[in-house]
Amino acid sequence: MRRCDDRCRGTDAGGDAAPGAARGGRPGRVPDPLIAALDGRVPGHSLPAPLYTDPGLFQRELRLLWQRQWLFVGSVAEVREPGDYFTVDLGASSVLVLRDDDEQVRAFHNVCRHRGSRLVTDDHGSVGNIVCGYHQWTYGTDGRLLHAPQLSAEVDTSCLALRAVALHDLAGLLYVSLSPEPSSDLAEVDRVVAPYVAPHGLARTKVAAQTDIVEQGNWKLVMENNRECYHCEGGHPELTRTFFPTWGLDPDQIPPHLQHDHDRYLLAEADLQRACDVRSLPHAVVEDLEDRPVGFWVQREPLDGAGESFSRDGSRLVSRLLGELPDHRMGRLSLHTQPNAWVHLLADHVVTFSVLPVAVDRTLVRTTWLVHEDAVEGVDYDVPTLTEVWRRTNEQDATFVARTQAGVTDPAYLPGPYSRAERHVESFLRWYDARVREEAAR
Ligand code: FES
Ligand SMILES: [Fe+2]
């Protein structure tokens, strides 16, 4: 019998340099084209056009960032029962996330160990075992190869399990990394962030709705657009009913016409902080967006209007509260993680956003609304009302992103300066710049 060795396990042995590219621009080597493009970045300004438009640079990003970093892909609510699964495309890779028969959430490369066929072709569903549709090789939910019709007994099937992908469950939020040596930084971020997220009880939620939008823009434009609310006042009439329009502004930046909104914000913030302190819920901002592999920002902030949820007047959208939360007026707990996520956790529902690049000028934004598993549709909530504000906001953001992609593709485009209200955009680009250089130098 042939022995299982590193080759049959399929460990990564291949190099990762782009054709003709060297690492980190060392003397005597051909400069990495992505580093060369980044060298043209002016801090505090939007990026040079090729970083939004060049397909070759996009492929290099896939290799240096998307195959190396921790990426937010969904939540435990999407794999509630053994056998439940969903798939995520990351560049050329497809990742299968599923709950195994022992209730553990796992991730695998969605590639058959026989001749490489995609195993699962639906984007979500439920299986008993994982059966390849080509020659019926059959894998357990733990990835082991259980059955391979007519395969010689000489072949050691124990080394033909599905190839595992690193997965981390952060209080119910699921992150994967395609790297064979994923950063340990997510465990450290988990220790800070989990106490904020855990009270929302994601393990006892279900998916109320999910939308996939393919925005017509580079993934960085999608992220940049998310990391500021400079455009909210004019761009998001529904969202700003509950999302204070002063988000991202320091007190000395508040324009006169928003001073009244800021005063109301301060009162609501003081009320919310008292409510959190009484219940020992963490609320203070923690911001570490630039310098670590899993850059993040977390904060609990008040909602405007009735202060309960993302509705047109701020009143509750789901009557059933999440987790152990005792009151609807718990504001919004907002979490950003680099490079591809933002999540809002309210007392009555959670909405998660996962950004996944499709092409240099197309990006999938997956939005998922979670409610308590015992909440009854039509009684405790209804989907059109629950999803209205963020559906509209997503549509508006998709329009901004598409217009910007068209503009940065125009030969007349020149990078422009960020306002102080866009400091999280600059933080995102500093993180991006640092990670690209770091990974290229490895
Ligand atoms: S490729 Fe999957 S069973 Fe043959
Ligand atoms: Fe927006």
XYZ file of C-alpha atoms and ligand atoms in Angstrom:
447
model
C 0.000 0.000 0.000
C 1.322 3.456 -0.841
C 1.961 5.535 2.258
C 0.355 8.842 2.947
C 3.003 11.541 2.568
C 3.099 15.285 2.174
C 2.429 15.021 -1.542
C -0.763 13.042 -1.141
C -1.891 15.352 1.663
C -1.520 18.117 -0.873
C 0.449 20.480 1.352
C 1.257 23.771 -0.294
C 4.686 23.599 -1.826
C 4.187 26.000 -4.689
C 5.806 29.421 -4.771
C 3.667 32.500 -4.624
C 5.542 35.035 -6.650
C 3.658 36.614 -9.520
C 5.137 35.853 -12.944
C 8.137 38.052 -13.389
C 7.723 39.490 -9.905
C 10.172 39.457 -7.057
C 9.463 39.863 -3.358
C 9.448 43.259 -1.764
C 11.454 44.991 -4.440
C 14.844 43.709 -3.229
C 17.923 44.870 -5.127
C 18.655 42.857 -8.234
C 15.133 41.588 -8.606
C 12.263 42.673 -10.787
C 10.057 44.968 -8.646
C 6.749 43.567 -7.530
C 4.151 45.446 -9.633
C 1.772 45.785 -6.704
C 4.486 47.301 -4.506
C 5.468 49.603 -7.361
C 1.865 50.780 -7.664
C 1.620 51.284 -3.891
C 4.806 53.333 -3.951
C 2.774 55.854 -5.950
C 0.180 56.195 -3.184
C 0.024 59.607 -1.536
C -1.016 59.191 2.118
C -4.342 60.843 2.837
C -5.461 60.483 -0.759
C -7.455 57.952 -2.758
C -5.364 55.356 -4.574
C -3.684 55.618 -7.979
C -6.079 54.348 -10.665
C -4.321 51.032 -11.476
C -4.935 49.824 -7.930
C -8.653 49.968 -8.705
C -8.577 48.933 -12.357
C -5.589 46.741 -13.272
C -6.485 43.015 -13.556
C -2.856 41.974 -12.984
C -2.622 43.900 -9.718
C -5.958 42.415 -8.673
C -4.575 38.897 -9.192
C -1.564 39.810 -7.085
C -3.882 41.060 -4.312
C -5.750 37.771 -4.385
C -2.459 35.987 -3.819
C -1.014 38.306 -1.183
C -4.135 39.228 0.758
C -7.098 37.024 0.045
C -5.135 33.784 0.266
C -3.314 34.850 3.448
C -5.601 36.926 5.702
C -8.479 35.974 7.969
C -11.701 36.692 6.073
C -15.211 37.045 7.458
C -17.550 34.655 5.630
C -20.737 34.292 7.687
C -22.108 33.157 11.020
C -23.081 30.017 12.897
C -26.729 30.821 12.115
C -26.011 29.692 8.537
C -24.956 26.201 9.701
C -27.323 25.496 12.566
C -27.735 21.727 12.161
C -25.244 18.918 11.398
C -24.793 18.737 7.639
C -25.791 22.369 7.020
C -23.313 24.103 4.740
C -22.596 27.194 2.676
C -19.896 27.927 0.134
C -17.796 31.028 -0.459
C -15.722 31.858 -3.529
C -12.380 33.538 -2.824
C -10.662 34.154 -6.128
C -10.157 30.751 -7.758
C -10.760 29.004 -4.444
C -14.109 27.730 -3.234
C -14.492 27.089 0.481
C -17.110 24.780 1.958
C -18.191 25.715 5.499
C -20.287 23.106 7.281
C -21.296 21.754 10.666
C -20.171 18.183 11.150
C -22.025 15.365 12.859
C -20.337 16.262 16.156
C -21.680 19.838 15.898
C -18.265 21.305 15.124
C -18.127 23.942 12.377
C -15.397 23.133 9.858
C -14.159 24.479 6.558
C -12.757 22.562 3.589
C -11.532 23.278 0.117
C -14.477 22.478 -2.144
C -12.343 20.232 -4.358
C -12.692 16.455 -4.740
C -9.554 14.473 -3.862
C -10.143 12.210 -6.883
C -9.783 14.332 -9.990
C -10.605 17.706 -8.603
C -14.248 18.224 -9.406
C -16.104 20.871 -7.410
C -17.934 18.888 -4.745
C -20.766 21.170 -3.756
C -22.274 23.409 -6.395
C -25.116 25.055 -4.458
C -24.254 28.105 -2.371
C -25.985 26.621 0.676
C -27.898 23.537 1.724
C -27.701 20.431 3.896
C -26.047 17.040 3.358
C -25.772 13.690 5.127
C -22.429 12.948 3.530
C -20.630 14.949 0.853
C -20.915 13.046 -2.412
C -18.979 14.091 -5.498
C -21.298 14.169 -8.489
C -18.622 12.886 -10.883
C -17.634 9.387 -9.675
C -19.457 9.333 -6.345
C -16.531 9.522 -3.987
C -18.206 10.066 -0.634
C -16.850 12.093 2.299
C -18.116 12.375 5.861
C -18.981 15.761 7.311
C -15.612 15.591 9.074
C -13.943 15.434 5.646
C -12.801 11.795 5.762
C -13.120 9.790 2.554
C -15.686 7.093 3.359
C -16.266 5.450 -0.007
C -14.567 5.429 -3.401
C -16.192 2.992 -5.820
C -13.817 0.425 -7.381
C -10.696 2.123 -6.068
C -7.793 -0.281 -5.666
C -7.237 -1.557 -2.140
C -3.626 -0.500 -2.668
C -4.610 3.131 -2.273
C -4.489 4.495 1.271
C -7.808 6.339 1.475
C -6.915 7.734 4.892
C -4.757 10.340 3.190
C -7.502 11.404 0.796
C -9.586 13.419 3.226
C -10.829 16.812 2.115
C -8.199 19.489 2.583
C -9.019 21.552 5.642
C -9.250 25.336 5.641
C -8.512 27.215 8.876
C -11.723 28.400 10.529
C -12.236 30.586 13.600
C -15.536 31.065 15.415
C -15.547 34.482 17.114
C -18.631 34.317 19.361
C -20.597 33.014 16.373
C -18.935 35.064 13.614
C -17.039 32.781 11.224
C -13.665 33.641 9.713
C -11.610 31.475 7.353
C -8.024 31.703 6.164
C -6.620 29.961 3.107
C -3.117 30.346 4.498
C -1.395 27.119 5.599
C -0.016 29.218 8.477
C -2.785 31.625 9.458
C -1.978 34.513 11.715
C -2.521 33.954 15.446
C -3.732 37.548 15.657
C -7.409 36.612 15.325
C -7.263 34.744 18.653
C -6.020 37.940 20.304
C -8.712 40.042 18.652
C -11.251 37.450 19.774
C -10.300 38.039 23.415
C -11.110 41.738 23.057
C -14.175 41.526 20.821
C -16.015 38.412 22.062
C -17.262 40.064 25.296
C -18.999 42.677 23.109
C -20.558 40.140 20.724
C -21.401 37.234 23.044
C -24.407 38.871 24.803
C -26.233 38.853 21.449
C -26.315 35.034 21.536
C -25.519 34.259 17.898
C -25.580 30.516 18.601
C -29.329 30.842 19.097
C -30.120 32.879 16.004
C -31.415 31.955 12.553
C -31.186 33.573 9.146
C -34.248 35.727 8.477
C -32.997 36.997 5.104
C -29.884 37.126 2.971
C -29.075 39.152 -0.136
C -26.166 38.988 -2.548
C -25.390 42.135 -4.527
C -22.596 42.240 -7.086
C -21.448 45.840 -6.954
C -19.815 47.216 -10.100
C -16.599 48.296 -8.475
C -13.258 47.208 -7.095
C -13.423 45.621 -3.616
C -11.386 48.460 -2.092
C -13.931 51.023 -3.284
C -16.636 48.966 -1.551
C -14.630 48.954 1.661
C -13.669 52.625 1.424
C -17.321 53.516 0.953
C -18.240 51.547 4.059
C -15.541 53.098 6.208
C -16.990 56.610 6.162
C -20.312 58.302 6.689
C -19.245 61.494 4.926
C -21.809 60.508 2.304
C -24.563 59.476 4.744
C -26.323 62.803 5.223
C -27.142 63.205 1.550
C -26.854 59.579 0.491
C -28.804 57.488 2.967
C -32.151 59.086 3.901
C -33.466 55.856 5.456
C -30.335 54.927 7.406
C -29.873 58.383 8.890
C -33.237 58.148 10.621
C -31.415 55.985 13.175
C -27.716 56.305 12.296
C -26.609 59.660 13.649
C -25.262 61.692 10.708
C -22.263 62.783 12.765
C -20.677 59.317 12.742
C -16.934 59.529 12.228
C -16.716 63.224 13.087
C -14.689 64.442 16.044
C -16.487 67.034 18.210
C -14.465 69.883 16.717
C -15.499 68.820 13.217
C -19.269 69.049 13.723
C -20.637 71.555 11.182
C -23.135 74.100 12.540
C -26.095 72.508 10.793
C -25.380 69.166 12.543
C -24.761 70.602 16.023
C -28.330 69.832 17.106
C -27.896 66.212 15.954
C -24.629 65.995 17.853
C -26.249 67.299 21.054
C -28.948 64.643 20.766
C -26.241 62.049 20.151
C -24.416 62.986 23.362
C -27.597 62.639 25.415
C -28.422 59.264 23.815
C -24.843 58.105 24.334
C -24.952 58.945 28.043
C -28.258 57.060 28.430
C -26.888 54.025 26.606
C -23.690 53.949 28.612
C -25.663 53.986 31.857
C -27.849 51.125 30.590
C -24.753 49.106 29.601
C -22.932 49.768 32.859
C -25.895 48.544 34.900
C -25.813 45.276 32.929
C -22.013 44.979 32.704
C -22.127 45.200 28.915
C -18.919 46.590 27.369
C -19.472 49.680 25.239
C -16.177 51.595 24.990
C -14.591 52.051 21.594
C -11.558 49.881 20.828
C -9.832 50.894 17.611
C -6.825 49.075 16.202
C -7.448 49.248 12.467
C -4.008 49.660 10.928
C -1.106 47.907 12.579
C -2.161 44.315 13.110
C -3.112 41.490 10.691
C -6.726 41.538 11.914
C -7.297 45.269 12.123
C -10.557 45.969 13.930
C -12.838 48.580 15.480
C -15.649 47.842 17.914
C -18.045 50.155 19.753
C -21.561 50.238 21.109
C -23.306 53.441 20.059
C -26.839 54.786 20.426
C -29.447 54.724 17.712
C -31.465 57.816 16.873
C -35.260 58.066 17.061
C -36.818 55.487 19.355
C -33.326 54.053 19.799
C -34.294 50.415 19.311
C -33.556 49.269 15.777
C -32.825 50.087 12.118
C -36.388 51.103 11.271
C -37.703 54.343 9.821
C -38.442 55.729 13.284
C -35.978 53.711 15.340
C -38.635 51.446 16.845
C -38.137 47.695 17.177
C -38.270 45.404 14.139
C -38.377 42.096 16.016
C -40.344 41.665 19.221
C -38.148 38.756 20.435
C -34.906 39.959 22.001
C -31.555 38.305 21.297
C -29.475 36.412 23.830
C -29.869 37.568 27.377
C -30.454 41.199 26.430
C -33.178 42.610 28.670
C -34.190 45.691 26.721
C -34.631 46.817 23.109
C -32.817 50.102 23.739
C -29.281 48.698 23.605
C -28.124 50.743 20.609
C -26.005 49.169 17.918
C -22.840 47.254 18.574
C -20.740 47.816 15.455
C -17.719 45.754 14.508
C -15.366 46.355 11.587
C -12.636 43.857 10.707
C -10.099 44.302 7.936
C -10.246 43.565 5.090
C -13.803 42.554 4.390
C -16.411 42.895 7.129
C -18.771 45.091 9.045
C -21.405 43.833 11.449
C -24.156 45.591 13.406
C -25.567 43.789 16.432
C -28.766 45.234 17.894
C -30.984 43.969 20.684
C -33.538 42.538 18.252
C -31.473 41.477 15.241
C -28.004 41.293 13.730
C -26.968 42.287 10.231
C -23.654 41.032 8.835
C -21.839 42.123 5.687
C -19.172 40.081 3.929
C -17.285 41.601 0.993
C -15.839 39.172 -1.540
C -14.018 40.206 -4.719
C -15.314 38.733 -7.975
C -13.147 40.592 -10.511
C -11.075 43.742 -10.512
C -14.247 45.775 -11.094
C -16.910 43.587 -9.476
C -17.464 42.750 -5.798
C -20.002 40.580 -4.042
C -21.601 42.084 -0.931
C -23.433 39.423 1.060
C -25.839 40.837 3.655
C -27.462 38.561 6.228
C -30.143 39.420 8.783
C -30.263 37.222 11.894
C -33.085 36.998 14.443
C -33.654 34.856 17.531
C -34.262 31.234 16.577
C -37.667 31.312 18.331
C -38.838 34.497 16.600
C -41.759 33.688 14.312
C -42.008 35.309 10.898
C -45.311 37.110 10.504
C -45.733 37.298 14.287
C -42.484 38.652 15.746
C -41.152 40.197 12.534
C -41.738 40.469 8.825
C -38.924 40.283 6.327
C -39.706 43.298 4.092
C -39.820 45.638 7.092
C -36.820 44.044 8.808
C -34.646 44.418 5.734
C -35.927 47.691 4.266
C -33.340 50.153 5.599
C -30.260 48.135 4.714
C -31.672 47.006 1.357
C -32.118 50.643 0.423
C -28.731 51.573 1.919
C -27.016 48.776 -0.005
C -28.637 49.944 -3.252
C -27.492 53.503 -2.609
C -23.964 52.373 -1.757
C -23.835 50.182 -4.876
C -24.634 53.271 -6.945
C -21.854 55.292 -5.266
C -19.364 52.472 -5.838
C -20.317 52.006 -9.513
C -20.021 55.741 -10.177
C -16.620 55.820 -8.496
C -15.368 52.821 -10.464
C -16.414 54.622 -13.669
C -14.605 57.740 -12.493
C -11.327 56.085 -11.503
C -11.326 54.302 -14.876
C -11.562 57.667 -16.668
C -8.134 58.885 -17.884
C -8.885 62.224 -16.203
C -8.921 60.689 -12.700
C -6.368 61.926 -10.183
C -6.296 60.778 -6.540
C -8.043 63.275 -4.287
C -7.653 64.167 -0.579
C -9.683 62.562 2.179
C -11.554 64.738 4.643
C -11.050 64.258 8.375
C -14.397 62.459 8.384
C -12.761 59.767 6.236
C -10.038 58.788 8.688
C -11.212 55.156 8.762
C -10.800 55.074 4.979
C -7.186 56.119 5.406
C -6.817 53.507 8.174
C -8.114 50.853 5.788
C -5.593 51.872 3.132
C -2.737 51.959 5.639
C -3.676 48.448 6.709
C -3.826 47.367 3.052
C -0.469 48.968 2.241
C 1.240 47.417 5.273
C -0.163 43.919 4.736
C 0.737 43.871 1.028
C 4.337 44.894 1.788
C 4.544 42.448 4.681
C 3.256 39.511 2.639
C 5.327 40.376 -0.428
C 8.473 40.357 1.726
C 7.823 36.901 3.212
S -13.680 13.875 -9.392
Fe -14.829 13.508 -7.590
S -15.300 11.403 -7.657
Fe -14.128 11.711 -9.447
Fe -23.069 54.199 2.569
